[in-house]
Short mmCIF file of C-alpha atoms and ligand atoms in Angstrom, two decimals:
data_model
loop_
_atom_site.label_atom_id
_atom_site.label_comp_id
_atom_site.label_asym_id
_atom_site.label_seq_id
_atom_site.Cartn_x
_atom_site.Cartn_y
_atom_site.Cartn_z
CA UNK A 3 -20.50 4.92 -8.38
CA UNK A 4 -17.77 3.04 -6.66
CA UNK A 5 -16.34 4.25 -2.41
CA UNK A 6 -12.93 3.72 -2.15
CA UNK A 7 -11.75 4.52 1.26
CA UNK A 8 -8.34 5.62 2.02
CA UNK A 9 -7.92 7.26 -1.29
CA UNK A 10 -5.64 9.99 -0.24
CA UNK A 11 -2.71 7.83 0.23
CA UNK A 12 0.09 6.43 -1.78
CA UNK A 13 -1.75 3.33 -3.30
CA UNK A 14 -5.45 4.66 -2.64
CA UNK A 15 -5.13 7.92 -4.54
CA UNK A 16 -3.06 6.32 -7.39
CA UNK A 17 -5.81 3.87 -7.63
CA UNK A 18 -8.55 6.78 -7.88
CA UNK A 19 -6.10 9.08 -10.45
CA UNK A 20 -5.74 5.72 -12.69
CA UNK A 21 -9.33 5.00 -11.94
CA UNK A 22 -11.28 8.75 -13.30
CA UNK A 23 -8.40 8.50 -15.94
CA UNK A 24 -9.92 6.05 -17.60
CA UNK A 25 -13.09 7.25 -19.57
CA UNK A 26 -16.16 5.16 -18.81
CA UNK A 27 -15.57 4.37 -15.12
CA UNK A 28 -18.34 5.86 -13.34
CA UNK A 29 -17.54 8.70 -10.31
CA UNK A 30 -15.76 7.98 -6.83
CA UNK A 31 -16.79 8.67 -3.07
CA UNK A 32 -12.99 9.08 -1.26
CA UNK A 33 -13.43 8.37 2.74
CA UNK A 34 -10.33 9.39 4.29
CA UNK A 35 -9.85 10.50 7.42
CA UNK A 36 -6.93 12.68 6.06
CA UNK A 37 -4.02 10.85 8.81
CA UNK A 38 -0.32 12.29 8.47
CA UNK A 39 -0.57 9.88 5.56
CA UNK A 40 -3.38 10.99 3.65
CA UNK A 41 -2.59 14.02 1.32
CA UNK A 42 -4.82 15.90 -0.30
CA UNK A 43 -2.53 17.49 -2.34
CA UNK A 44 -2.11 14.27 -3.88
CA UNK A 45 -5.50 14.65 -6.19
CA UNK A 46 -5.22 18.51 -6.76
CA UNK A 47 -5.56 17.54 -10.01
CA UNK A 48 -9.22 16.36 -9.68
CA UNK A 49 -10.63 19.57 -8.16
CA UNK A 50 -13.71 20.46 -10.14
CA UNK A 51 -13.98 17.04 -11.53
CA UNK A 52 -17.52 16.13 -10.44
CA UNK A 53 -17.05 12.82 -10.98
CA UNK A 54 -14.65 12.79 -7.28
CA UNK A 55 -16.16 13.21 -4.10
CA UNK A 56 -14.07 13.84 -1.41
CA UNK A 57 -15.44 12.51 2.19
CA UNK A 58 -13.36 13.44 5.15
CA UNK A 59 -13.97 10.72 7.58
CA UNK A 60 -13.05 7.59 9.36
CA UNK A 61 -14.20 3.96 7.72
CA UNK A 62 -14.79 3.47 11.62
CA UNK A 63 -17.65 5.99 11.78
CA UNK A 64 -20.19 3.76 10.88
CA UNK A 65 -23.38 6.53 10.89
CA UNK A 66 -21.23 8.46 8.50
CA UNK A 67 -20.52 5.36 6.23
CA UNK A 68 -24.14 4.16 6.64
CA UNK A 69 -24.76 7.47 5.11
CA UNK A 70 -22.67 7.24 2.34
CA UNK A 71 -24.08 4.05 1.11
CA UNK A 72 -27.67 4.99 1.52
CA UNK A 73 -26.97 8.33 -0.67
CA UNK A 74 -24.54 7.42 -3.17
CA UNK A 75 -26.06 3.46 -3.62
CA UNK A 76 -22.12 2.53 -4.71
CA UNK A 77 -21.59 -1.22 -6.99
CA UNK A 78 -18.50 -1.62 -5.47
CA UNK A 79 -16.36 -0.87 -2.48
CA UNK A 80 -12.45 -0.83 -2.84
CA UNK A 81 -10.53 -0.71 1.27
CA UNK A 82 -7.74 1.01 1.25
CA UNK A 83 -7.78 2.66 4.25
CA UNK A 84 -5.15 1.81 6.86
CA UNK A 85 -2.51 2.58 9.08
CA UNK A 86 0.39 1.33 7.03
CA UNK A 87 3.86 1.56 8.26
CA UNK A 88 5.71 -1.65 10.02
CA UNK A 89 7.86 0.70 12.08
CA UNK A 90 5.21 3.08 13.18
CA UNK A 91 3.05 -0.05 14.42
CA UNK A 92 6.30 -0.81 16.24
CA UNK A 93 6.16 2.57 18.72
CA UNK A 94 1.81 3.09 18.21
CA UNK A 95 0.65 -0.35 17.77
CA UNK A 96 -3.25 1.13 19.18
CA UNK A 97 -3.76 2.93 16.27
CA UNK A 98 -3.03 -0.23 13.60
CA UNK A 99 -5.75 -2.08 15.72
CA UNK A 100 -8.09 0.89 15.72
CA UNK A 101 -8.52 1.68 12.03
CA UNK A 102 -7.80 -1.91 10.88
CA UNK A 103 -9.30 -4.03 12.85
CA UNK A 104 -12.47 -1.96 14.63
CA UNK A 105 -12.69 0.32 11.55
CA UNK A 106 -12.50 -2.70 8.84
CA UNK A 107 -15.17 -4.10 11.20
CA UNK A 108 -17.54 -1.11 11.17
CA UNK A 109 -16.96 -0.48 7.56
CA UNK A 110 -17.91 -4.42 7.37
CA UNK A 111 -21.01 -4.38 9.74
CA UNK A 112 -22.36 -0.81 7.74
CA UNK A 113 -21.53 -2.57 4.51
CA UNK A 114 -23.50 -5.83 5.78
CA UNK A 115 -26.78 -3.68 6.15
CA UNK A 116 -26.41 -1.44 2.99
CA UNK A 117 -26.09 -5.18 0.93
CA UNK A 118 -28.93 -6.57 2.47
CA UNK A 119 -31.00 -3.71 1.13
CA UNK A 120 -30.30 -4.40 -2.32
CA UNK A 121 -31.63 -7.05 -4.50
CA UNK A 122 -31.71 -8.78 -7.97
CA UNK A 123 -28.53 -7.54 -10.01
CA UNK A 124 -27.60 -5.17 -7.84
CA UNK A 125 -27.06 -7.57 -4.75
CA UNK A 126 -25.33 -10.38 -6.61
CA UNK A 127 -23.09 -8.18 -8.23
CA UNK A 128 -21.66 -5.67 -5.71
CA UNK A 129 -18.13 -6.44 -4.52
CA UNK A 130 -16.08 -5.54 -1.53
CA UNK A 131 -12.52 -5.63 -2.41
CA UNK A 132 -10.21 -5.82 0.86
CA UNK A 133 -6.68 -4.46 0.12
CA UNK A 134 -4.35 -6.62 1.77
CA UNK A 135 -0.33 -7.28 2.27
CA UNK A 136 1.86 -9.92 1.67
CA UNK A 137 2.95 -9.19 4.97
CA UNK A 138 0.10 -11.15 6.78
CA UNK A 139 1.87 -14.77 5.52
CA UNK A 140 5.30 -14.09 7.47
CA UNK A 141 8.80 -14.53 6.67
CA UNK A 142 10.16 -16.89 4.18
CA UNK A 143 13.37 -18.87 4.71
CA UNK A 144 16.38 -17.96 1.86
CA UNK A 145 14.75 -21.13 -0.03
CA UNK A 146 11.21 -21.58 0.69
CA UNK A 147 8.85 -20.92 -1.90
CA UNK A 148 6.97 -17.86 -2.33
CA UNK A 149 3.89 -17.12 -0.53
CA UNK A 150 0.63 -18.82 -2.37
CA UNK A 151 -2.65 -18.41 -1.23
CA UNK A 152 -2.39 -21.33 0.62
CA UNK A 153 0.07 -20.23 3.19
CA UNK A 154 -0.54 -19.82 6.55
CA UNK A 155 -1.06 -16.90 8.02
CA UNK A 156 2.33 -15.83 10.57
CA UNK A 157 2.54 -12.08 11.17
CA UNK A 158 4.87 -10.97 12.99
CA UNK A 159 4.50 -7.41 13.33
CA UNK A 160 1.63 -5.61 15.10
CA UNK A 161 1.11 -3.73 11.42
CA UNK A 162 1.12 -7.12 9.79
CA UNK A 163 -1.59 -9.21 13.15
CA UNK A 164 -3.72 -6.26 12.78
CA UNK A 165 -4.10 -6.59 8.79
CA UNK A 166 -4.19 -10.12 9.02
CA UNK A 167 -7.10 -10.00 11.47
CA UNK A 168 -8.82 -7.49 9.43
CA UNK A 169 -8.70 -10.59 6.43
CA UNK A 170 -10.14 -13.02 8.83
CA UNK A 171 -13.19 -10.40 9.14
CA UNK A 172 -13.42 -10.28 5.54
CA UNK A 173 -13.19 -13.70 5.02
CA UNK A 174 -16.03 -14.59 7.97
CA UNK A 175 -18.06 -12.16 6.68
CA UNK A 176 -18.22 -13.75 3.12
CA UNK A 177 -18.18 -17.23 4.51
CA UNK A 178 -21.02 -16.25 7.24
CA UNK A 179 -23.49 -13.59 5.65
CA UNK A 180 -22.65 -14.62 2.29
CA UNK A 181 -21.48 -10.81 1.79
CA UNK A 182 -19.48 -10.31 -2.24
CA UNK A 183 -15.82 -9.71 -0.76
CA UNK A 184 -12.84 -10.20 -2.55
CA UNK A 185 -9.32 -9.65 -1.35
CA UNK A 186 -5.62 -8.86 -2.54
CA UNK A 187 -2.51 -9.20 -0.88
CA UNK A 188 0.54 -7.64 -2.41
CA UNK A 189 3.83 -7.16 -2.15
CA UNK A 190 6.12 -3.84 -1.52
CA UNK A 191 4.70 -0.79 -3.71
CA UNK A 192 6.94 1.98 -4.77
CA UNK A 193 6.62 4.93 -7.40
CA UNK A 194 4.79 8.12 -7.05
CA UNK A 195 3.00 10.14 -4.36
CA UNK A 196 4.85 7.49 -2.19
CA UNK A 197 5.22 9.10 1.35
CA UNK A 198 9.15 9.64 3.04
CA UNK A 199 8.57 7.29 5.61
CA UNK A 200 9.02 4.06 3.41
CA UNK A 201 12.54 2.83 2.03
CA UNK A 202 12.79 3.94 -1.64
CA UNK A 203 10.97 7.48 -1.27
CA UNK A 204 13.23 8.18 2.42
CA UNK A 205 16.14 7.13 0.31
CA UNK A 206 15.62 9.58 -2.59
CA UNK A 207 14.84 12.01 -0.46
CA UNK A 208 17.81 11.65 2.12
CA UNK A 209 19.76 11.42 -0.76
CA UNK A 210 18.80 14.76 -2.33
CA UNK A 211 18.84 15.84 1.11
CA UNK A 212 22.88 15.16 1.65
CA UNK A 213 21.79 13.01 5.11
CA UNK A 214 22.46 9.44 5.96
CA UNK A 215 20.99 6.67 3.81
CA UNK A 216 19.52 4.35 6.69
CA UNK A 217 19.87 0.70 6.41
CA UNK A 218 18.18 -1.64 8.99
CA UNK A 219 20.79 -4.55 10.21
CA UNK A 220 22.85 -6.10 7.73
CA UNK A 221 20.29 -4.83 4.56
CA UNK A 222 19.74 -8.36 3.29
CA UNK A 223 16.55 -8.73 4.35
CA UNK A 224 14.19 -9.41 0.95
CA UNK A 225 11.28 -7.69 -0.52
CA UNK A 226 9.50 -8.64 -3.74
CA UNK A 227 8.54 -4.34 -5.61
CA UNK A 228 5.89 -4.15 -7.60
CA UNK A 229 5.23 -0.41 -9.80
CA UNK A 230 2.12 1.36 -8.01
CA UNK A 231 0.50 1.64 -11.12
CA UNK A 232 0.49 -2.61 -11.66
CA UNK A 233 -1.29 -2.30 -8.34
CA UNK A 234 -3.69 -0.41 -9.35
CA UNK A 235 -4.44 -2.57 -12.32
CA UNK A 236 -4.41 -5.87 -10.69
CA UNK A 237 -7.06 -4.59 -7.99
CA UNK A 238 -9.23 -3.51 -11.66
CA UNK A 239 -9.02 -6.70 -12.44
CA UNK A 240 -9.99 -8.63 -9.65
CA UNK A 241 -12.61 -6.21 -9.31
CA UNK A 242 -13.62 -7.22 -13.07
CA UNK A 243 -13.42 -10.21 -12.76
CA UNK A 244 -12.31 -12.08 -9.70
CA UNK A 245 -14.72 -14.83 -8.05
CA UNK A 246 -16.23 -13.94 -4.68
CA UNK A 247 -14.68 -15.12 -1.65
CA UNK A 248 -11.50 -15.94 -2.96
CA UNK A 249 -8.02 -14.66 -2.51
CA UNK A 250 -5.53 -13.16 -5.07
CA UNK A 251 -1.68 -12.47 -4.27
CA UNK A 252 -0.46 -9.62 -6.34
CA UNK A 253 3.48 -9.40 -6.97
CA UNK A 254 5.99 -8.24 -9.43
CA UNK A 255 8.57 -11.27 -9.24
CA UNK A 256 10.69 -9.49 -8.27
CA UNK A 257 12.99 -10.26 -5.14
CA UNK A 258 15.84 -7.91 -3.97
CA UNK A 259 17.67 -7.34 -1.26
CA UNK A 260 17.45 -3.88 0.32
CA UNK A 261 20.99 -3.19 0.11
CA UNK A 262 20.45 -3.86 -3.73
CA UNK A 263 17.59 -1.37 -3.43
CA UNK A 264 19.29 1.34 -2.05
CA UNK A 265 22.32 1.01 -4.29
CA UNK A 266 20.17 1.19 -7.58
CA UNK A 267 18.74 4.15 -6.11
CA UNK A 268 21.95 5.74 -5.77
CA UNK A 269 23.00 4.84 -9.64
CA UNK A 270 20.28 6.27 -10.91
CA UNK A 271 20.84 9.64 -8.76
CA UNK A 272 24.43 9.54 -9.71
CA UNK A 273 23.39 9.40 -13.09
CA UNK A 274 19.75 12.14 -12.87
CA UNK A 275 21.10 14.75 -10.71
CA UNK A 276 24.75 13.68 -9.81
CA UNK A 277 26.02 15.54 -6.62
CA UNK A 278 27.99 18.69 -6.76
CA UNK A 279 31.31 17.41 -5.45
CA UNK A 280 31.00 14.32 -7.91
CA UNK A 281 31.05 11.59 -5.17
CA UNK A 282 28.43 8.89 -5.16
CA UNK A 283 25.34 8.82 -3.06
CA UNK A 284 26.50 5.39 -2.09
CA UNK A 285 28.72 6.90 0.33
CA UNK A 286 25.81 8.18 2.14
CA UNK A 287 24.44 4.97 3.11
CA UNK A 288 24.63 4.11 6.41
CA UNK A 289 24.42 0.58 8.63
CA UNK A 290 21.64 1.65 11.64
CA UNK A 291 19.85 -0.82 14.57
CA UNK A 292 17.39 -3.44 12.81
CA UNK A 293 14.06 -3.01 13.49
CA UNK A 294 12.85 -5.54 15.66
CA UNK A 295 11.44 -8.77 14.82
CA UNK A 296 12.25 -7.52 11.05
CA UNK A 297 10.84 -10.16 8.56
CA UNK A 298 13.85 -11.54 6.57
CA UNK A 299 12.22 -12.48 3.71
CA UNK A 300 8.53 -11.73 1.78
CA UNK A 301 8.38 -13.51 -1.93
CA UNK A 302 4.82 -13.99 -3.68
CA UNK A 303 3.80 -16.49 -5.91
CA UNK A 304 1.35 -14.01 -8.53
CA UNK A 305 0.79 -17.50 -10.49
CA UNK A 306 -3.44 -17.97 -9.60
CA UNK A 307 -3.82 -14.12 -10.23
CA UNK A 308 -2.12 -14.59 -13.87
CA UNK A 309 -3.74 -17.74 -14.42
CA UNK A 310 -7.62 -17.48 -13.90
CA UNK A 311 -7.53 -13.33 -14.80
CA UNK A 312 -4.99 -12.58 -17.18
CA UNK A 313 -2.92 -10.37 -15.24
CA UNK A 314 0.51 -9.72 -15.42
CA UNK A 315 2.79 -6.26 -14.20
CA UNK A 316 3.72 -4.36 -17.22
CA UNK A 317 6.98 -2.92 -15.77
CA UNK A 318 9.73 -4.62 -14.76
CA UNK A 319 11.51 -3.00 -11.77
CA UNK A 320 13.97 -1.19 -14.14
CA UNK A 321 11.54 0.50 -15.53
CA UNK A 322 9.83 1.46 -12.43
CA UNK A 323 12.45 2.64 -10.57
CA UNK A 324 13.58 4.90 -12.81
CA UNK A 325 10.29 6.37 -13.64
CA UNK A 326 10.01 6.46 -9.88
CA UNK A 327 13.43 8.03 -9.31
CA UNK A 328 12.77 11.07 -12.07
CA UNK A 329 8.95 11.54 -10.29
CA UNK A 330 10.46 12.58 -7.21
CA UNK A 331 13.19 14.88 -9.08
CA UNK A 332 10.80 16.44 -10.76
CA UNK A 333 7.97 17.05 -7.60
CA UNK A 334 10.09 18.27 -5.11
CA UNK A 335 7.57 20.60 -4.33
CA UNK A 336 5.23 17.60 -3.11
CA UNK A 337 8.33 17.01 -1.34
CA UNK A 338 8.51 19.42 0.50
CA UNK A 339 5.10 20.12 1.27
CA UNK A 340 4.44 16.33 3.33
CA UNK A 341 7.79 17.17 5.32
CA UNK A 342 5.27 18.65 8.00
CA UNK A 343 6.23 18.87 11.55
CA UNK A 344 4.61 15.86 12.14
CA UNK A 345 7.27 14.33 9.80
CA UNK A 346 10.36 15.41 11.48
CA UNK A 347 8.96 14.48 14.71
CA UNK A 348 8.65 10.92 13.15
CA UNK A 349 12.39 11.02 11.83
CA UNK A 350 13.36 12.33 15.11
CA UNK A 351 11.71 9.40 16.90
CA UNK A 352 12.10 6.45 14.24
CA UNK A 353 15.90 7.59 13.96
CA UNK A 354 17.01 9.19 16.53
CA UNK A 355 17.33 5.56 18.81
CA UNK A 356 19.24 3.96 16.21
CA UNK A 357 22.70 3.55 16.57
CA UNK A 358 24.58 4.00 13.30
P1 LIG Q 429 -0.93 4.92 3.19
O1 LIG Q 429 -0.53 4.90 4.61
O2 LIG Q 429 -0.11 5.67 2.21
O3 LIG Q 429 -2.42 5.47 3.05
C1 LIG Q 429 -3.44 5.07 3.91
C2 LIG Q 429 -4.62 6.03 3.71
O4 LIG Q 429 -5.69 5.61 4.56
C3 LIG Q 429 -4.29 7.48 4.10
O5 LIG Q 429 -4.79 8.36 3.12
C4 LIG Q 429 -5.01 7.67 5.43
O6 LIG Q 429 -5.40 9.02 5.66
C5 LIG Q 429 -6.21 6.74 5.24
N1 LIG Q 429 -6.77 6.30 6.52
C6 LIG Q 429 -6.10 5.84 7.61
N2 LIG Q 429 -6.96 5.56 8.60
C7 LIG Q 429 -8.21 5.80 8.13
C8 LIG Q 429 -9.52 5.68 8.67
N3 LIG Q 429 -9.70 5.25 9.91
N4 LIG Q 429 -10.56 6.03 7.89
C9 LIG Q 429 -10.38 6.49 6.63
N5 LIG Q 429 -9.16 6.64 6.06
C10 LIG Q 429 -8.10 6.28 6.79
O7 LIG Q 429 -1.06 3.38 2.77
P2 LIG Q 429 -0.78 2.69 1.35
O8 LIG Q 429 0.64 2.34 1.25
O9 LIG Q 429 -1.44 3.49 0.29
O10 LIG Q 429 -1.59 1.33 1.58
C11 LIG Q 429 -2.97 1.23 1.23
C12 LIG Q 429 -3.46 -0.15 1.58
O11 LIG Q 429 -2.70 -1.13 0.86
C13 LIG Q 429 -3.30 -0.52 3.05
O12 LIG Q 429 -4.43 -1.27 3.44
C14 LIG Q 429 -2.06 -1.39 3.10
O13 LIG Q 429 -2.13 -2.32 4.14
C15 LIG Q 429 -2.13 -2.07 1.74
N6 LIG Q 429 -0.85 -2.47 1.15
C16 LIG Q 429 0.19 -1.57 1.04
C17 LIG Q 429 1.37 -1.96 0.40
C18 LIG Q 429 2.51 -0.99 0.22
O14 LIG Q 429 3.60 -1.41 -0.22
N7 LIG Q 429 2.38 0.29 0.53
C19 LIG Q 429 1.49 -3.25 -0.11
C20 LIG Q 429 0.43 -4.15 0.05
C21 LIG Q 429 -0.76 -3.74 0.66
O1 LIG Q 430 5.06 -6.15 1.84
C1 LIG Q 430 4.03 -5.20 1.75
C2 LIG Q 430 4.24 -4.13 2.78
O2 LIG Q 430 5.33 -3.33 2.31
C3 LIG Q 430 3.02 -3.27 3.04
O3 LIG Q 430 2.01 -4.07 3.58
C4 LIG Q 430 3.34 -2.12 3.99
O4 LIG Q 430 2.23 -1.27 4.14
C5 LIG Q 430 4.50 -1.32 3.41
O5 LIG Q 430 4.88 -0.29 4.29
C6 LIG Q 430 5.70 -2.24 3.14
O6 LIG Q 430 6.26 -2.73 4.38
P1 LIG Q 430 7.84 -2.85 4.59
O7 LIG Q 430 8.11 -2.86 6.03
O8 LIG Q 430 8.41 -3.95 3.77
O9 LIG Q 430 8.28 -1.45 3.89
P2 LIG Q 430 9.33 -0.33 4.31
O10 LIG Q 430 9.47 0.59 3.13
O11 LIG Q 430 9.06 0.27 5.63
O12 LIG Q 430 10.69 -1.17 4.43
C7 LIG Q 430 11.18 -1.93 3.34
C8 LIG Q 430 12.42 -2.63 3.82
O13 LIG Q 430 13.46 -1.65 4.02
C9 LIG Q 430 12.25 -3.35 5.14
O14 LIG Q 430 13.02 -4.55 5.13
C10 LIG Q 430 12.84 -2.37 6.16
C11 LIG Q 430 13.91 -1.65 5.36
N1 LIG Q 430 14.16 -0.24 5.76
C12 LIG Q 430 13.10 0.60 5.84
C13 LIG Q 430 13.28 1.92 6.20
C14 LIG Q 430 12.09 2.85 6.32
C15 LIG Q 430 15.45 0.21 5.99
O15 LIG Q 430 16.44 -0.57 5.87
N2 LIG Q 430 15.63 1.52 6.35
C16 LIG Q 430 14.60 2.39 6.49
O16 LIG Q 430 14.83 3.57 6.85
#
């Protein structure tokens, strides 16, 4: 038995779909709390599959978590769970310092006493892997290196302090208690059950949509994209095989602008599902208001995570965005379905300021 929490969202519930996909991994407990970004809908495909247990809860309730631990007696915990979007932390940073920072440390402090029930094999080989972003390391000038594990940590966002913080908690408690722990920080995810709020999804979607293509500032500002599903594997492997207490960046190598981003979208549209009056989607892109204190730059250096575990991404971002691109073509339906009120109250608010 492993607990992921967070497991309803983009990378959470692709991780738990690879994970029961795979014959021989044993069952899942899922603790979400089921936020406008959790999507149950998501793992339709598991219902009746005994080997997923679905827990609707916060990784802040620590009774509940205490709970879970004492009746399901998991090897491994995997932390997804978080609020997730740089923009939303912009207008509602409380909630990004809620769930990750008090809820990583009650998930912590209930994980601290389940451990220090356990003995022999069992307590020298459970792990707690901590899901982390590249985002925690700052912004990188046009010619610095990529972010090793050695960089400092700068964030600049409130998304990016809180997540940050919530690896300094990780980190104590491994250095402190001696608990397993184990963390990742990765780059920019994109392919399926990716929600509308994030740039390649919105961008599909607005596309298909005939609205305005939003790009923040000049759209030069550089991500490094890595295919969900390489994700998914790298966390597998750490989890494998990764030595406690250290750190592993997770990237694709794979720098682009988001102007570059946005345009390959389009291409691959124009080619999928061109539009009607055969113009290009590209003429739906549109210059809005930056986002403040936007990070110019986030490159990682996946060298240490290749070098001591093997692993590499197995698509390149061709690949990926075009299996990404044809996803969302053909699950409209999924679309449609996370386009809740709640949704077009956040494009109303997120948008709506901006001046094109
Ligand atoms: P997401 O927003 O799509 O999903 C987050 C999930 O966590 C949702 O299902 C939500 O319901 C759940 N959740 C939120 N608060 C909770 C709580 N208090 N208790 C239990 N569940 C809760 O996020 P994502 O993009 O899948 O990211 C997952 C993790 O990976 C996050 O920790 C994020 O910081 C990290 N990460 C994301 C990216 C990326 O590009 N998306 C890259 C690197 C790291
Ligand atoms: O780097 C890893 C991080 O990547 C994760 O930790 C975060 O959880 C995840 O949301 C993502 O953060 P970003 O802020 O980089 O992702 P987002 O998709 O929101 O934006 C990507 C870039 O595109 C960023 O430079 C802002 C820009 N953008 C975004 C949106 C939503 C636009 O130009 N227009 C938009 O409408």
């Amino acid at each position: 038995m492993i607990l992921v929490t967070g497991g309803a969202g983009f990378i959470g519930a692709n991780f738990v779909l690879d994970w029961l996909a795979s014959p021989g991994n044993e069952a899942v407990v899922n603790l979400d709390i089921l936020s406008y970004a959790g999507n149950p809908e998501t793992l339709a495909s598991l219902a009746g599959d005994a080997r997923h247990i679905f827990v609707h809860g916060d990784i802040g309730d620590s009774a509940l978590v205490a709970r879970l631990l004492a009746e399901h007696r998991p090897r491994a915990i995997v932390n997804f769970a978080a609020e997730s979007h740089v923009d939303r932390s912009i207008h509602s940073p409380g909630a990004f310092i809620q769930t990750n920072v008090v809820g990583t440390f009650n998930l912590l402090e209930a994980v601290r006493a389940y451990w220090g029930t356990l003995d022999g094999a069992a307590k020298s080989d459970f792990r707690f892997l901590h899901v982390s972003t590249d985002e925690v390391y700052g912004s990188l000038g046009k010619d610095e290196p990529a972010f090793t594990e050695q960089h400092r940590y700068e964030p600049n966002s409130p998304y990016s302090a809180s997540k940050a913080a919530s690896d300094h908690l990780v980190r104590a408690y491994h250095h402190t208690y001696g608990l397993p722990v184990l963390t990742t920080n990765c780059s920019n995810n994109y392919g399926p059950y990716h929600f509308p709020e994030k740039l390649i999804p919105l961008m599909i979607v607005n596309a298909l949509a005939g609205k305005a293509l939003p790009v923040y500032g000049d759209g030069q500002q550089i991500r490094d994209w890595l295919y969900v599903k390489d994700h998914c594997s790298a966390i597998r492997r750490v989890l494998e095989a990764g030595t406690t207490g250290e750190v592993y960046n997770v990237g694709g190598w794979n720098e682009k602008p988001n102007l570059d981003i946005v345009h390959t979208v389009c291409a691959l549209l124009d080619e999928l599902r061109p539009r009607t009056d055969g113009a290009a989607y590209s003429q739906q892109i549109t210059y809005v208001t930056d986002r403040p204190g936007h990070d110019r730059r986030y490159a990682i250096d996946a060298g240490k995570i290749e070098r001591e575990l093997g692993w590499k991404p197995a698509e390149t971002f061709e690949t990926g965005i075009r299996k990404t691109v044809q996803w969302y073509l053909d699950h409209q339906d999924w679309v449609a379905n996370v386009q809740s009120g709640a949704y077009r109250d956040w494009v109303e608010q997120n948008y709506g300021e901006r001046v094109a």
